[in-house]
PDB file of C-alpha atoms in Angstrom:
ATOM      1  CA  UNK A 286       0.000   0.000   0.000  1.00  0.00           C
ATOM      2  CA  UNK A 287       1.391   3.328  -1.108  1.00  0.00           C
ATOM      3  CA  UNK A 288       0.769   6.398   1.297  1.00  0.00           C
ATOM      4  CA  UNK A 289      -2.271   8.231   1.086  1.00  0.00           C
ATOM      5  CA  UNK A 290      -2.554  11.105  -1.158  1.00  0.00           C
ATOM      6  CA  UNK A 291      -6.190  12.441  -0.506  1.00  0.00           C
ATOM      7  CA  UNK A 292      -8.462  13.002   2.515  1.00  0.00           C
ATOM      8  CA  UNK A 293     -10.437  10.075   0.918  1.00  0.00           C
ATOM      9  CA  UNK A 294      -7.341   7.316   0.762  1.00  0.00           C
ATOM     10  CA  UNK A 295      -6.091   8.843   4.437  1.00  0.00           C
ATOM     11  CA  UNK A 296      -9.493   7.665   5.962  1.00  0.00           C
ATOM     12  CA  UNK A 297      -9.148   4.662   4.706  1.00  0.00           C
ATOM     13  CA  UNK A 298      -5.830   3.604   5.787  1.00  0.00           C
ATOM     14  CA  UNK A 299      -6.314   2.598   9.326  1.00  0.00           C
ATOM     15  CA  UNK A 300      -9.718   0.937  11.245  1.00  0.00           C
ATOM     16  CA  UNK A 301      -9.742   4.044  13.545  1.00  0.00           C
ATOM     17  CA  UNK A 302      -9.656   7.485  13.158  1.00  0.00           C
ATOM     18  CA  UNK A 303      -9.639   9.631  17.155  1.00  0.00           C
ATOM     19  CA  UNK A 304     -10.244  12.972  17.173  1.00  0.00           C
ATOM     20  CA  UNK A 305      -7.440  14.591  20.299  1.00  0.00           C
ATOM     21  CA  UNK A 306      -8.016  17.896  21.263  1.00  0.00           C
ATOM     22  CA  UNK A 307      -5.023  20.069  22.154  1.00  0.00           C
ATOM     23  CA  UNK A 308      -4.918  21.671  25.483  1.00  0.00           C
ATOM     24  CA  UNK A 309      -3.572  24.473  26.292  1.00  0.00           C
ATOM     25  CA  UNK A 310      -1.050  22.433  28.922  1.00  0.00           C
ATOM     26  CA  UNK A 311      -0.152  20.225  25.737  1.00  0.00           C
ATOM     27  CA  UNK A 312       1.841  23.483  25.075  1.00  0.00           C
ATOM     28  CA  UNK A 313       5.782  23.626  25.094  1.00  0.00           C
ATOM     29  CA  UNK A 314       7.458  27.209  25.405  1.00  0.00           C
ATOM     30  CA  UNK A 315       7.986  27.261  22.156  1.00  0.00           C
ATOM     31  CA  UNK A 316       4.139  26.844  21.780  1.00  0.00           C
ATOM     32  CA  UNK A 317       4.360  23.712  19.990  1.00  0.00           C
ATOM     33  CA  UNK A 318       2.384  20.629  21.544  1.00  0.00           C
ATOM     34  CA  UNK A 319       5.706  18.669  23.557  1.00  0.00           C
ATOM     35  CA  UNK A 320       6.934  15.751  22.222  1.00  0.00           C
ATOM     36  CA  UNK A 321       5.817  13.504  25.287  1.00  0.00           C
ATOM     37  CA  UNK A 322       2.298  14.807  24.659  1.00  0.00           C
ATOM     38  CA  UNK A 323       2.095  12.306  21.563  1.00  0.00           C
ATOM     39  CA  UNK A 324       2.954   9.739  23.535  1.00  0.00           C
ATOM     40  CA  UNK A 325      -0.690  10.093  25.481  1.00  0.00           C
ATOM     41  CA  UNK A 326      -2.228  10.583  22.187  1.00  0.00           C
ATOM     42  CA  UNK A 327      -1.467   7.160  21.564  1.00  0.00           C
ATOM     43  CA  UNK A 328      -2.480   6.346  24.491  1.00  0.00           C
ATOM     44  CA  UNK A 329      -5.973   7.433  23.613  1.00  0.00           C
ATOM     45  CA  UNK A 330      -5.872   5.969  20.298  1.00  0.00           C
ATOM     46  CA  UNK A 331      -4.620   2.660  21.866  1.00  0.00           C
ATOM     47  CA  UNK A 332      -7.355   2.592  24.090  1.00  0.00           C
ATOM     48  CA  UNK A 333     -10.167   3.393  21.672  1.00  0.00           C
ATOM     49  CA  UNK A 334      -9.148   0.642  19.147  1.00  0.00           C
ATOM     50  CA  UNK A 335      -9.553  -1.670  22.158  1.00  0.00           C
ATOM     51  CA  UNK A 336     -12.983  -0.872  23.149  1.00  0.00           C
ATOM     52  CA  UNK A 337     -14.080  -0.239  19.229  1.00  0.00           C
ATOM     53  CA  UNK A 338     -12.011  -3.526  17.577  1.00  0.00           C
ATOM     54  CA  UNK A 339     -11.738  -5.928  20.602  1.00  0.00           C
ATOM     55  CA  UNK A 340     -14.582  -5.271  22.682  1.00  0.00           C
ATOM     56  CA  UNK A 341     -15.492  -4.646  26.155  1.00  0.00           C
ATOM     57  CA  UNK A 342     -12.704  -5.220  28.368  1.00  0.00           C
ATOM     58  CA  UNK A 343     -12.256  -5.333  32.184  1.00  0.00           C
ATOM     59  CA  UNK A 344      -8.917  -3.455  33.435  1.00  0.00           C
ATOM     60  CA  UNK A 345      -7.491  -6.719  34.507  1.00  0.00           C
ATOM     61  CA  UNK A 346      -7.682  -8.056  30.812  1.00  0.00           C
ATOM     62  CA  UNK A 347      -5.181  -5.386  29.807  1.00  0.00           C
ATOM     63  CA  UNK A 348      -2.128  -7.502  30.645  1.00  0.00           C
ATOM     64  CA  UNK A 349       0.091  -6.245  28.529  1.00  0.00           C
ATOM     65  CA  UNK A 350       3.081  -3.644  28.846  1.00  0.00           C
ATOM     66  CA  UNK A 351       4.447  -1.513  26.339  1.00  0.00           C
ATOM     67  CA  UNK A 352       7.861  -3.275  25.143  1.00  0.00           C
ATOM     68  CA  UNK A 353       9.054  -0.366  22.480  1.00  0.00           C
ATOM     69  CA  UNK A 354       7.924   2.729  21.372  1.00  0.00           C
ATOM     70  CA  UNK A 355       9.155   4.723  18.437  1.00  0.00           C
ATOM     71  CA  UNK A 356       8.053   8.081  16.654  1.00  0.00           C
ATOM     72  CA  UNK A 357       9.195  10.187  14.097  1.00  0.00           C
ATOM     73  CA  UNK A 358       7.942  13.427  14.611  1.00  0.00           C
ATOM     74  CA  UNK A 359       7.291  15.379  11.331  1.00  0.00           C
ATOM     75  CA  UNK A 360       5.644  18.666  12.073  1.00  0.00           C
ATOM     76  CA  UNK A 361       4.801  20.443  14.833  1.00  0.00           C
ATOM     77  CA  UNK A 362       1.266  21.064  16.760  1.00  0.00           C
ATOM     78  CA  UNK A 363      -0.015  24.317  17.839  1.00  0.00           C
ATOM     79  CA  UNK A 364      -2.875  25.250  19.748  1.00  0.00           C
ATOM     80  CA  UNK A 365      -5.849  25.915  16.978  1.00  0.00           C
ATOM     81  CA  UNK A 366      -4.951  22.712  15.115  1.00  0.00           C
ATOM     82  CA  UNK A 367      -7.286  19.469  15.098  1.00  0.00           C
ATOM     83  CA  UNK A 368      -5.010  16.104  15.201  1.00  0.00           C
ATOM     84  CA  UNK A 369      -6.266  13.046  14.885  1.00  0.00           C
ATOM     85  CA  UNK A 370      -4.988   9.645  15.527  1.00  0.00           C
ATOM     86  CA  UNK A 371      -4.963   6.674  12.947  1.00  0.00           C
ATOM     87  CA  UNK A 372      -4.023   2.976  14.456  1.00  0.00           C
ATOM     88  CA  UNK A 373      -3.945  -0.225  12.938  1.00  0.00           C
ATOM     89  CA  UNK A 374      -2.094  -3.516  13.598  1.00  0.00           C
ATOM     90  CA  UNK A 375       0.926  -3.603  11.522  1.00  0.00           C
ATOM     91  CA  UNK A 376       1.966  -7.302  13.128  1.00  0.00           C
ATOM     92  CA  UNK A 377       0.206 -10.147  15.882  1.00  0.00           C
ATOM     93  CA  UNK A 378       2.742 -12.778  17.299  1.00  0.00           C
ATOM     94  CA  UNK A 379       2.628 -15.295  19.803  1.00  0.00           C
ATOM     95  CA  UNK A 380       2.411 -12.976  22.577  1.00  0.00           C
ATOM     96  CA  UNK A 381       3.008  -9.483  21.303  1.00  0.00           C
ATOM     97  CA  UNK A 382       1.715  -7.159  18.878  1.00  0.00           C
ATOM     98  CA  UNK A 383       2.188  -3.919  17.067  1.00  0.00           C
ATOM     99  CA  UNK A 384       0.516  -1.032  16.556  1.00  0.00           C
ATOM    100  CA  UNK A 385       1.397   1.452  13.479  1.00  0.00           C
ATOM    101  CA  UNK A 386      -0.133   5.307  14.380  1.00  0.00           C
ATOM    102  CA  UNK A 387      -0.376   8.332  11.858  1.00  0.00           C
ATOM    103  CA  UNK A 388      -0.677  12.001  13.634  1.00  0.00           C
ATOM    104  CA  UNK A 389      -2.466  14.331  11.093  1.00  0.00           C
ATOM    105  CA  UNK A 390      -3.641  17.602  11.440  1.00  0.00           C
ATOM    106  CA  UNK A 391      -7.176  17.793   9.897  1.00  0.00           C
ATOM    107  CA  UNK A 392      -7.279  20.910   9.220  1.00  0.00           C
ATOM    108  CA  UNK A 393      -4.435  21.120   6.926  1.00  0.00           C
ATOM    109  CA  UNK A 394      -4.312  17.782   6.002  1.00  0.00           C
ATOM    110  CA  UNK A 395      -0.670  17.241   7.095  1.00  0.00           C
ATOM    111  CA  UNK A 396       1.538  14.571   8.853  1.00  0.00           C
ATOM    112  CA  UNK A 397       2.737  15.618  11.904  1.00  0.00           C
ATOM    113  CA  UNK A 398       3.945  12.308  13.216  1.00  0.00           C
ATOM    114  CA  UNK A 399       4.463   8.220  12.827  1.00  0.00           C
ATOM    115  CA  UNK A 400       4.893   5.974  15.323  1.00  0.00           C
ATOM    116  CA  UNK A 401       4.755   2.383  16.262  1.00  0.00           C
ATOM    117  CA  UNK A 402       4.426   0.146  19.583  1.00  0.00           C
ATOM    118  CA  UNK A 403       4.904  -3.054  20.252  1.00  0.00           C
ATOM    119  CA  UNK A 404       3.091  -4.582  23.070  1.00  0.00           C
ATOM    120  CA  UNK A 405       3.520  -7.916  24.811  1.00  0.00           C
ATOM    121  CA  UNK A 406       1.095 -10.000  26.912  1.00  0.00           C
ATOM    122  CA  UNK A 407       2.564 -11.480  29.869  1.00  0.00           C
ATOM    123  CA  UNK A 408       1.261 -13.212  33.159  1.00  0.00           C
ATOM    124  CA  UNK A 409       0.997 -11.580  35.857  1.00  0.00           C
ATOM    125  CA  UNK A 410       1.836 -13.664  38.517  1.00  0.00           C
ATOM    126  CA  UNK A 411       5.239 -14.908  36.909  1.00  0.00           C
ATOM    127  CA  UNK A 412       6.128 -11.987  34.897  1.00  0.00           C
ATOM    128  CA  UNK A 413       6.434 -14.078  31.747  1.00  0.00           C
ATOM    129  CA  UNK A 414       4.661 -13.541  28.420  1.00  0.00           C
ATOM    130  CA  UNK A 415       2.255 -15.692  27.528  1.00  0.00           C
ATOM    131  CA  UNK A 416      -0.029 -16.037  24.278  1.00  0.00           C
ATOM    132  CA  UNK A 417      -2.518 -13.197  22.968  1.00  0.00           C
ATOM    133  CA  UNK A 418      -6.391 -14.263  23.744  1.00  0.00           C
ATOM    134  CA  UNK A 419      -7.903 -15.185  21.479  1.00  0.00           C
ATOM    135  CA  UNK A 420     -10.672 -12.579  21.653  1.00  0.00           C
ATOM    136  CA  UNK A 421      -7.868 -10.157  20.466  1.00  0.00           C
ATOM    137  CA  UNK A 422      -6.103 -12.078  18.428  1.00  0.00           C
ATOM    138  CA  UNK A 423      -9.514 -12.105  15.910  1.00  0.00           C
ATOM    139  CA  UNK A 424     -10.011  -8.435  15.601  1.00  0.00           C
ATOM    140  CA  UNK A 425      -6.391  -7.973  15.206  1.00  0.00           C
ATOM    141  CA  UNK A 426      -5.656 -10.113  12.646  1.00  0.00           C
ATOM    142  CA  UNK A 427      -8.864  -9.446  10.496  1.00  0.00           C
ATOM    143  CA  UNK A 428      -7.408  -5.657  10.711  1.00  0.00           C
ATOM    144  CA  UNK A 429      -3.976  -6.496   9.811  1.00  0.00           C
ATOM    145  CA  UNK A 430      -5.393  -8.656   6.906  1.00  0.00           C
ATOM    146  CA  UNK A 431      -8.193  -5.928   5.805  1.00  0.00           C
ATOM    147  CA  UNK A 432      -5.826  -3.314   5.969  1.00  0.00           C
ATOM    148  CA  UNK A 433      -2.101  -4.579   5.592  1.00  0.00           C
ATOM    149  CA  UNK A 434       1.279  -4.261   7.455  1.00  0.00           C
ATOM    150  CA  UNK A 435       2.597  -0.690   5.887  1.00  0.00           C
ATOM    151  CA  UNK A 436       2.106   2.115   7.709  1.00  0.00           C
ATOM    152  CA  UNK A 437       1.523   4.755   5.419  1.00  0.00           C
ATOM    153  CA  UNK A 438       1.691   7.889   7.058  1.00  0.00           C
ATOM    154  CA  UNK A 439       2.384  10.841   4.779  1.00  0.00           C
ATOM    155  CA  UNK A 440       1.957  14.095   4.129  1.00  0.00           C
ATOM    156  CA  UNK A 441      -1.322  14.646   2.140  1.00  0.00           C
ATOM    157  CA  UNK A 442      -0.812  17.755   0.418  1.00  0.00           C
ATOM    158  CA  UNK A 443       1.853  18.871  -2.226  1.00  0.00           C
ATOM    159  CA  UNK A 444       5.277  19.812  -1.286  1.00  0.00           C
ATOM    160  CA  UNK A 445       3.433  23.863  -2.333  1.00  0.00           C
ATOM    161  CA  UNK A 446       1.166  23.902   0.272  1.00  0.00           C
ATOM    162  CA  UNK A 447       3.478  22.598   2.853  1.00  0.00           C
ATOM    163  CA  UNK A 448       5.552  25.370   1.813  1.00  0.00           C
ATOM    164  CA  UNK A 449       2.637  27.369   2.404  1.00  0.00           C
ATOM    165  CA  UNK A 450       1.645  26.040   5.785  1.00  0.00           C
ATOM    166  CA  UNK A 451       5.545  26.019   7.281  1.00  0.00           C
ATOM    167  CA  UNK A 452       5.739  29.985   6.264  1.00  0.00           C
ATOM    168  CA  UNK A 453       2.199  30.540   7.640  1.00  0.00           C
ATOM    169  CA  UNK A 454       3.389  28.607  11.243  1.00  0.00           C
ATOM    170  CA  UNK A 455       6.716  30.814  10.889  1.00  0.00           C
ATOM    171  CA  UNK A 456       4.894  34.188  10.555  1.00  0.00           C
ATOM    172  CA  UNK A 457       2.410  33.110  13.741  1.00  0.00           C
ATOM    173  CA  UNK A 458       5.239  31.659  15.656  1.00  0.00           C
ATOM    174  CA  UNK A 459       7.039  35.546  15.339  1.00  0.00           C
ATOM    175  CA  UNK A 460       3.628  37.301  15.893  1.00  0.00           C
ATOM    176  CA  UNK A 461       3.170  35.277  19.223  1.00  0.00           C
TER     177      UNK A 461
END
């Protein structure tokens, strides 16, 4: 799968699409959303593919820990802008599982960041990983299957309006 290159073919890249509003303690000095913000933005988007792909789940049934994290941060986020998380599946092992994100802002239609995490299932009571349920392994797999292993996150507009968009964010940036 190519990356997107229209609102249309970005919507239908990943299962779920969340909505994050930026608040103003999201904020940096430099009035740019910090970096460990993302990291909770995930967080949501993790969360809502859970409840929306896999079900109901009890807080005990979320045995599994975060084993790596990585994100390539593309563009920044200011206050006024409307991200949105995508998530998919990009792989399901054994026992773990990863999840491929694309940041957007929606109202320019631009990347702003990629990321993946991998996330392992383990036992509680001896520490050890043990094999994803099979009520997640379903959903997962269908996804990975429906919507493949790439993760395509791209810019969506033309190299011109980025232009556009980074001297716009320069000229507010020396106003505020």
């Amino acid at each position: 799968m190519s990356a997107p290159t229209s609102r249309a073919a970005w919507s239908t890249a990943y299962p779920i699409w969340l909505p994050v509003q930026i608040r103003y303690r999201d904020l940096d000095p430099l009035a740019h959303v910090n970096n460990a913000v993302y990291l909770s933005y995930l967080e949501l988007a993790r969360v809502t593919y859970v409840e929306q792909r896999i079900g109901p789940v009890s807080p005990q049934d979320y045995t599994f820990v975060i084993a790596r994290l990585e994100i390539d941060f593309l563009a920044p986020l200011h206050l006024g802008d409307e991200p949105a998380v995508g998530i998919k599946p990009l792989r399901v092992g054994r026992s773990s599982f990863t999840f491929g994100y694309c940041l957007v802002d929606t109202r320019s239609a631009r990347a702003v960041a990629r990321a993946q995490s991998v996330q392992v299932f383990f036992d509680p009571a001896t520490g050890r990983a043990r094999p994803l349920p099979a009520a997640w392994r379903a959903p997962l797999e269908a996804d990975l299957r429906r919507f493949g292993a790439e993760n395509p996150c791209a810019p969506l507009v033309d190299e011109r309006a980025s232009e556009a968009d980074a001297a716009d964010r320069g000229s507010r940036a020396t106003m505020e």
